[in-house]
Amino acid sequence: MGSNMAEAHPVGFQWVVEARERGAKVIHADPRFTRTSAIADLHVPIRAGSDIAFLGGIVNYILQNGREFREYVQAYTNARTIVSDDFRDTEDLDGIFSGLDREGRAYDRGSWQYKGMEVQPAGGGEFTVEKAEGEQAHGAHGGELSEGEPPYEDPTLEDPRCVFQLLKKHYARYTPEMVERICGVPREASLEVAESLCENSGRERTSAFVYSVGWTQHSVGVQYIRTAAIIQLLLGNIGRPGGGIMALRGHASIQGSTDIPTLFNILPGYLPMPQAEAESSLDAYVDSNASPTGFWGNTRAYLVSFLKAWWGEAARYENEFCFDYLPRIDPDHSHYRTVVDMEDNKLEGYFVMGENPAVGSANAKLQRLALAKLKWLVVRDLVEIETATFWMDAPEIETGELATEEIGTEVFLMPAASHTEKDGSFTNTQRLLQWHHKAVEPEDDCRSELWFMYHLGRRVREKLAGSERERDRPILDLTWEYPTVGPDEEPDAEAVLAEIGGFDAEDEPLHDYLPLRDDGSTACGCWIYAGCYADRVNQTARRVPGREQSWVAPEWAWAWPMNRRILYNRASADPEGRPWSERKRYVWWDAEAGRWTGEDIPDFVADMAPDYVPEEGATAQRGLRGDEPFIMQGDGRAWLFAPSGIVDGPLPAHYEPHESPFENPLYAQQANPVREEYRRPDNPYNPTFPEPGWDVYPYVMTTYRLTEHHTAGGMSRTLPFLAELQPEFFCEVSPELAAERGLEHRGWATIVSSRTAIEARVLVTGRIKPLAIGDRVVHQVGLPYHWGHRGITTGDSANDLFPFALDPNVHIQEVKAATCDIRPGRRPRGPALPEFVARVRREAEER
Amino acid sequence: MSAHLIATPSAATYGEEAKPRKGFFTDTSVCIGCKACEVACKEWNHVPPDPQGFSGSSLDNSGELGANRWRHVAFIEQKVSVGIEEAAPESFVEEAARQNLVEEGLDPHSDEDGFRWLMSSDVCKHCTEAGCLDACPTGALFRTEFGTVVVQPDICNGCGYCVVSCPFGVIDQRKGDGRVWKCTMCYDRLKDDMEPAGAQACPTDSIQYGDLEELRERAARRVERLHERGRGEARLYGDSEDDGVGGFGAFFLLLDEPETYRLPADPVVPTRRSPEVWAAALGAAAALIGGVAASFLGRRP
Amino acid sequence: MSGDGDGRRGRRGKSGSEPSMVPRERPTSYYGRPIVKGPVWKPEIPFYFFFGGLAGASACLAAAATFAGRPRLARRAWAGAFVGVSVSPVLLISDLGRPARFLYMLRVVKVTSPMSLGAWLLAANGGATTLAAALNVLMPKRRGGFPEVGAALVGAPLTTYTAALITNSAIPAWSEARIEMPFVFGASAAASAAGAAMLTVPAEEAEPARALGIAAVVVEEAAWRVMLRRLGPLAKAYEDGAPGRDDKAARALGAAGAVAFALGSRRGPGSVRTHRAVSTAGGALLLAGAVFRRWAVFKAGIASAADPHQTADLQRERMAAEGRPGA
């Protein structure tokens, strides 16, 4: 769901095809019948933006029919934990949880805690649990239990305030009929999906979910994935072979770019970026981010080793290992906030590397207008992309909203080397680091990112050399000595990998993260990557063929952490340490040897017996019991109910998209109450149901990718062999919508939202089905978002239509569901275009 | 028809240098339409771009095989009635194009409604009896030691006779160049014991390359398995030596009639008709001589 | 589909005991795209068919006239043959683009290729005709010998091999006309040879050419009709559109030419001068008719290839007729 794997990840999809050939049932729930659906056993057309209702229906089916994997749920999840008496569910408050501050658009999450759990105020009086959000919450730090055990729980799962019963009540109204009414999925179809999942889960079987940005790019996207996690936990499909939730990432190493982040709010290894006020000292930081129990109990060792990797000799105990050198964040520097700040003249310069926001961002028009407010802009890419040329050929030049002679932005376009022209690693969705070797030298001035950043840093340091100013110390003290090779002085990528992989006190590469210490004796650029350069061997470059090793293939590349292929794999054994079944055996306790063993590297303390009970005062991993597999959590259990880490609710609830032509039949609360909005004239919103004028934009639009092109198109629209395969921007509509709006197959259509209007060729296809939503019909418009105004094939950008309306956890734009109108013919040109858009907007306002 | 009056070249002429016959087995039941084969083929063989614009033919914008396209992926959208065997799938996009298909009102999902999307990567068939090879007057087309059929561009004189001699409409003349081009099964790669580019690029093994004998056995097992799983629509195409071209070197597993994929149901190499053709031509020539002679009879100048 | 969804049909051609299927109305196509490719030849080629035919049939006529002692007819026919056989390679080279490419035709002799054999025929006829024509110019009284026999013997198949060339193809409306087409081409060539001769030949030596022309038109029309009838639905390719128009022109011109020949005979009405003028006009009409005939056939091939149903229907009918499954 939320993924068109065959088209967007065709190489990975070979394994789905293989599984299907071996008897696996493949189900594809998607608004469109795609190349993935073509191979699936069952395609379920669903209204874009309604997945939580669909998944909630599955949760309800499992719970109402007692289809959960009872032993697993009892032992390994927080189902039995009693929740605070102050907690109120959406069922009680008609669509909101307790603690909502409507003015501030935020939840006070105090009432979401476990009963009896002391929420520890940290330095500055801020609640620790409120800190770790979004990407920071990957490890779900916090959830701080005052001691090693939740004080209140009911192993029989009968207590009405236990998580299990709360969950049951929360989803009780997600019936097949409700799913049909919200999603447009006939009850038979949703029941077939639910039953298929149940049939293929349990001791003997496992099922997996695959999702992509079809789930994340929503104003409630994180909760989509949470709902899938609840299903997988109820069915016992986490930590076991053939189970799990696969997040397919958009680029080759997007996973890597969150592990070693290009994000504003985390440091390598999901260590939160320090807060400006609250975390003024290393101690305060550790206090608010470390958990007494579980592996986050070692946060201090991870952070100090990281600081040693960055500042080496300069990082000493006396100066808190240069903790003070780290930048601090005040709340939000995410992408869209930055664009708005740019437009509001709060930003002077901008680096764009490997991204094409002038095409790929929501409301890309605002992005382009904002670029024109910069003093300088650095773009590094393989080709001259739209983001680099906005000053001369942005669509706004034609409409008169920008004038080249009035744009003061100085643009530096730096040609980049492609992956075949440089050494480096890709980290893919299953946390596998795979090394790629340079095949050819980059041409002319093309250089790798590594070259660019290294030499930029080197030159800055040269300019600052000798500076006495305090503020220059963080840059001057950086360990910036990398060996370079070749005439272009390319830094040795393996040296960087070695730094990330870490060194012990004897300067030998680490084998794993267990030896990391908080006394400055170890250095490690990213604790979860510790060991990727063990024995001074590039572990990520291993390529032992599958037939020459076990089926888990541990010698193909290297997976973080510790080369484990399945996370939390302790859960593949029962509480006593025996495999749940022979068929699904993976990791188990070898009593004779006194160790965990199995097909994979056990994701557990190697010698901790299943019956281990922590002594009073035991901390970190030794603070968890031998039958608690979820070792990153403070309570060692997987969270059906999330008391922390998520800002918009401890349980997922169905909310309509920010722009929707339908009401939310479940709750009075229409959309996610804490979604991020930017209400400003350059980011207008369509009226959403039931506001007057919603019917001016009566259709649902959704964006997606095609196999033939790559994201914002810089790497594909410029290549003749790819461009000829998808030569024009088109929209996909059903025959019924074509009839309703008089759209002609192969003709032109204009798609309009309050932001702008774009034109596309029309592909009328039965692959798009109108769906019955209650007594109405929803028509959906499919828009591949690859096009821009440069390259061999050009066209309008679909993302121009979408607003800034974001998920509050991760600040991702909602481009998978919004409203629009579609009309036959081409759009107006020049100044007539904004006039047309304004006219439609006025039409809506006047209703 | 097994005793041909006119011999067709075979790899046997290579004697000791002959290799086991190589081929493609294209299993369309696992094709995901990624077109990696189209791109890989063009990259490896330096086949020029051939943009044709937005076609509206499902996601196919490259049309068909030709001089500048040696691999082509077909996309067929069909409405099918689930479980009703006589249901005739019709090309949905084609119908939509005619704009006659849209009926009044809502067409809600029902169990009788099914939809399927067929994808298939087409390629030169490398026939056992190849029409193009038989027709070529210059010897530019030849049978390789792998049993494949390849054009030598330095010998081709652009006569174009092979174009009309191919029962599959594969080989074609390149505009501006005049010579003909088609799939070589990556002859250069075969010589280096490498897999052809299209097969190597295929992520789902829809395109399988190997010894033809082995591929035929594999295909027979595959279609049997599909039938066991209730996919009775699966059938092999071009696997039999009894057909009109003596069997394909590149054969297919299809899920519908060949015509749906732009393939002929019963291709016959024109050479099989040559005895009749020449008998008629020589008969007519004799008649001409007779007729001319007769027109002089009884007339004295 | 036509009931094959139940898996009863096994591998084609290996299962004879299946129940026969309900024939489909017509096989589907892939967005109407043709299954086979039409000729990529330039307009030179249909003109070559004409000139090759003119050369071959004129050689026959010339040889016969030489042997029959009609020197004036012979001279004109040899001239026609020489013109035909000289223009032909020029047209072929023009189609190929470069003279060297024509020489590649003579790299090998390939018995499976009518194109190859035709190239050799043209070369042989060119030699023989040139020699015979030269001898006739140098020795007006000559009564014939090996060169004339040779020119006629290779000239006759030169007129019909072009029919073999196109019918030995995958294009349905050509291939299925393989029995009749050589007779159409041979007769059309004879008509053009007669027509060319009749342009200038004096009345006293014209009778054989006149008779040949009339007979050729009759034979061509008969062969054409038989061909269309036997082609069944494929005849559409010859009857509709551009090929149909060319066909009508060919038939009208041929008929008019034959009538003119009849009227222009010594037994016809009017003066000798009128006879001569009418005969000359008849010759021109037959020549034009022969050009249109080749164009009609050429365009029919393009039309037939472009229609996927022609290819598909033919094959399905053949399979049905042979009792093969899947028809």
XYZ file of C-alpha atoms in Angstrom, chain C residues 154-288:
135
model
C 15.889 -14.393 -69.942
C 13.547 -11.608 -70.999
C 10.402 -13.610 -70.375
C 11.226 -14.460 -66.718
C 12.440 -10.871 -66.268
C 8.819 -9.821 -66.760
C 7.424 -12.315 -64.255
C 10.143 -12.558 -61.601
C 9.065 -9.181 -60.229
C 5.728 -10.823 -59.483
C 7.588 -13.653 -57.773
C 9.569 -11.032 -55.881
C 6.526 -9.473 -54.292
C 4.468 -12.627 -53.838
C 7.391 -14.369 -52.152
C 6.780 -12.070 -49.177
C 4.876 -11.889 -45.923
C 2.370 -9.367 -47.236
C -0.950 -11.189 -47.413
C -2.491 -9.596 -50.509
C 0.732 -10.200 -52.428
C 1.600 -13.617 -51.132
C -1.867 -15.035 -51.674
C -1.832 -13.804 -55.279
C 1.285 -15.805 -56.065
C -0.314 -17.999 -58.770
C -2.013 -15.241 -60.768
C 0.335 -12.346 -60.238
C 3.057 -13.554 -62.653
C 0.412 -13.857 -65.368
C -0.806 -10.360 -64.610
C 2.740 -9.040 -64.754
C 3.633 -11.067 -67.845
C 0.514 -9.934 -69.665
C 0.986 -6.355 -68.564
C 4.576 -6.508 -69.753
C 3.451 -7.922 -73.088
C 0.928 -5.124 -73.410
C 3.583 -2.531 -72.697
C 5.980 -4.123 -75.188
C 3.272 -4.149 -77.813
C 2.299 -0.618 -76.896
C 5.850 0.636 -77.182
C 6.292 -1.023 -80.551
C 2.999 0.300 -81.811
C 3.995 3.882 -81.115
C 6.047 4.028 -84.282
C 5.880 0.783 -86.196
C 4.549 1.007 -89.776
C 1.210 -0.639 -90.284
C 2.471 -3.399 -92.528
C 4.631 -4.862 -89.813
C 2.359 -4.006 -86.880
C -0.076 -6.866 -86.875
C 1.737 -9.226 -84.477
C 2.222 -6.427 -81.962
C -1.370 -5.380 -82.357
C -2.539 -8.918 -81.766
C -0.173 -9.304 -78.847
C -1.430 -6.098 -77.273
C -5.071 -7.059 -77.529
C -4.435 -10.575 -76.284
C -2.320 -9.266 -73.407
C -5.085 -6.945 -72.241
C -7.582 -9.795 -72.341
C -5.272 -12.206 -70.499
C -4.328 -9.579 -67.933
C -7.948 -8.771 -67.217
C -8.818 -12.450 -66.904
C -5.895 -13.195 -64.610
C -6.689 -10.139 -62.529
C -10.305 -11.204 -62.085
C -9.353 -14.721 -61.125
C -6.837 -13.312 -58.699
C -9.323 -11.004 -56.997
C -11.885 -13.744 -56.702
C -9.408 -16.147 -55.168
C -8.107 -13.503 -52.793
C -11.518 -13.155 -51.198
C -11.450 -10.539 -48.420
C -7.816 -9.755 -49.205
C -8.962 -8.319 -52.557
C -10.001 -5.270 -50.571
C -6.373 -4.198 -50.649
C -6.579 -3.922 -54.454
C -10.060 -2.526 -54.687
C -10.212 0.200 -52.054
C -8.539 3.561 -51.885
C -5.458 4.532 -53.852
C -4.681 1.063 -55.221
C -8.306 0.733 -56.295
C -8.098 3.989 -58.207
C -4.875 2.916 -59.904
C -6.444 -0.409 -60.735
C -9.435 1.259 -62.328
C -7.108 3.466 -64.340
C -5.045 0.462 -65.421
C -8.092 -1.447 -66.542
C -9.648 1.522 -68.352
C -6.400 2.396 -70.090
C -5.815 -1.227 -71.063
C -9.321 -1.598 -72.443
C -9.103 1.700 -74.290
C -5.722 0.705 -75.721
C -7.075 -2.636 -76.899
C -10.056 -0.954 -78.532
C -7.731 1.521 -80.180
C -5.597 -1.332 -81.489
C -8.678 -3.005 -82.909
C -9.902 0.198 -84.509
C -6.461 0.998 -85.818
C -6.085 -2.223 -87.729
C -6.074 -2.198 -91.505
C -9.587 -3.610 -91.453
C -10.843 -0.832 -89.200
C -12.693 2.299 -90.358
C -10.983 5.451 -91.545
C -7.881 6.319 -93.474
C -4.412 4.828 -93.117
C -3.276 7.978 -91.432
C -6.125 7.640 -88.939
C -5.257 3.981 -88.413
C -1.730 4.980 -87.664
C -2.740 7.707 -85.229
C -5.229 5.491 -83.417
C -2.672 2.716 -83.135
C -0.077 5.081 -81.758
C -2.597 6.356 -79.238
C -3.436 2.748 -78.369
C 0.231 2.071 -77.738
C 0.481 5.015 -75.376
C -2.656 3.901 -73.553
C -1.264 0.407 -73.046
C 2.023 1.777 -71.756
C 0.194 4.014 -69.304
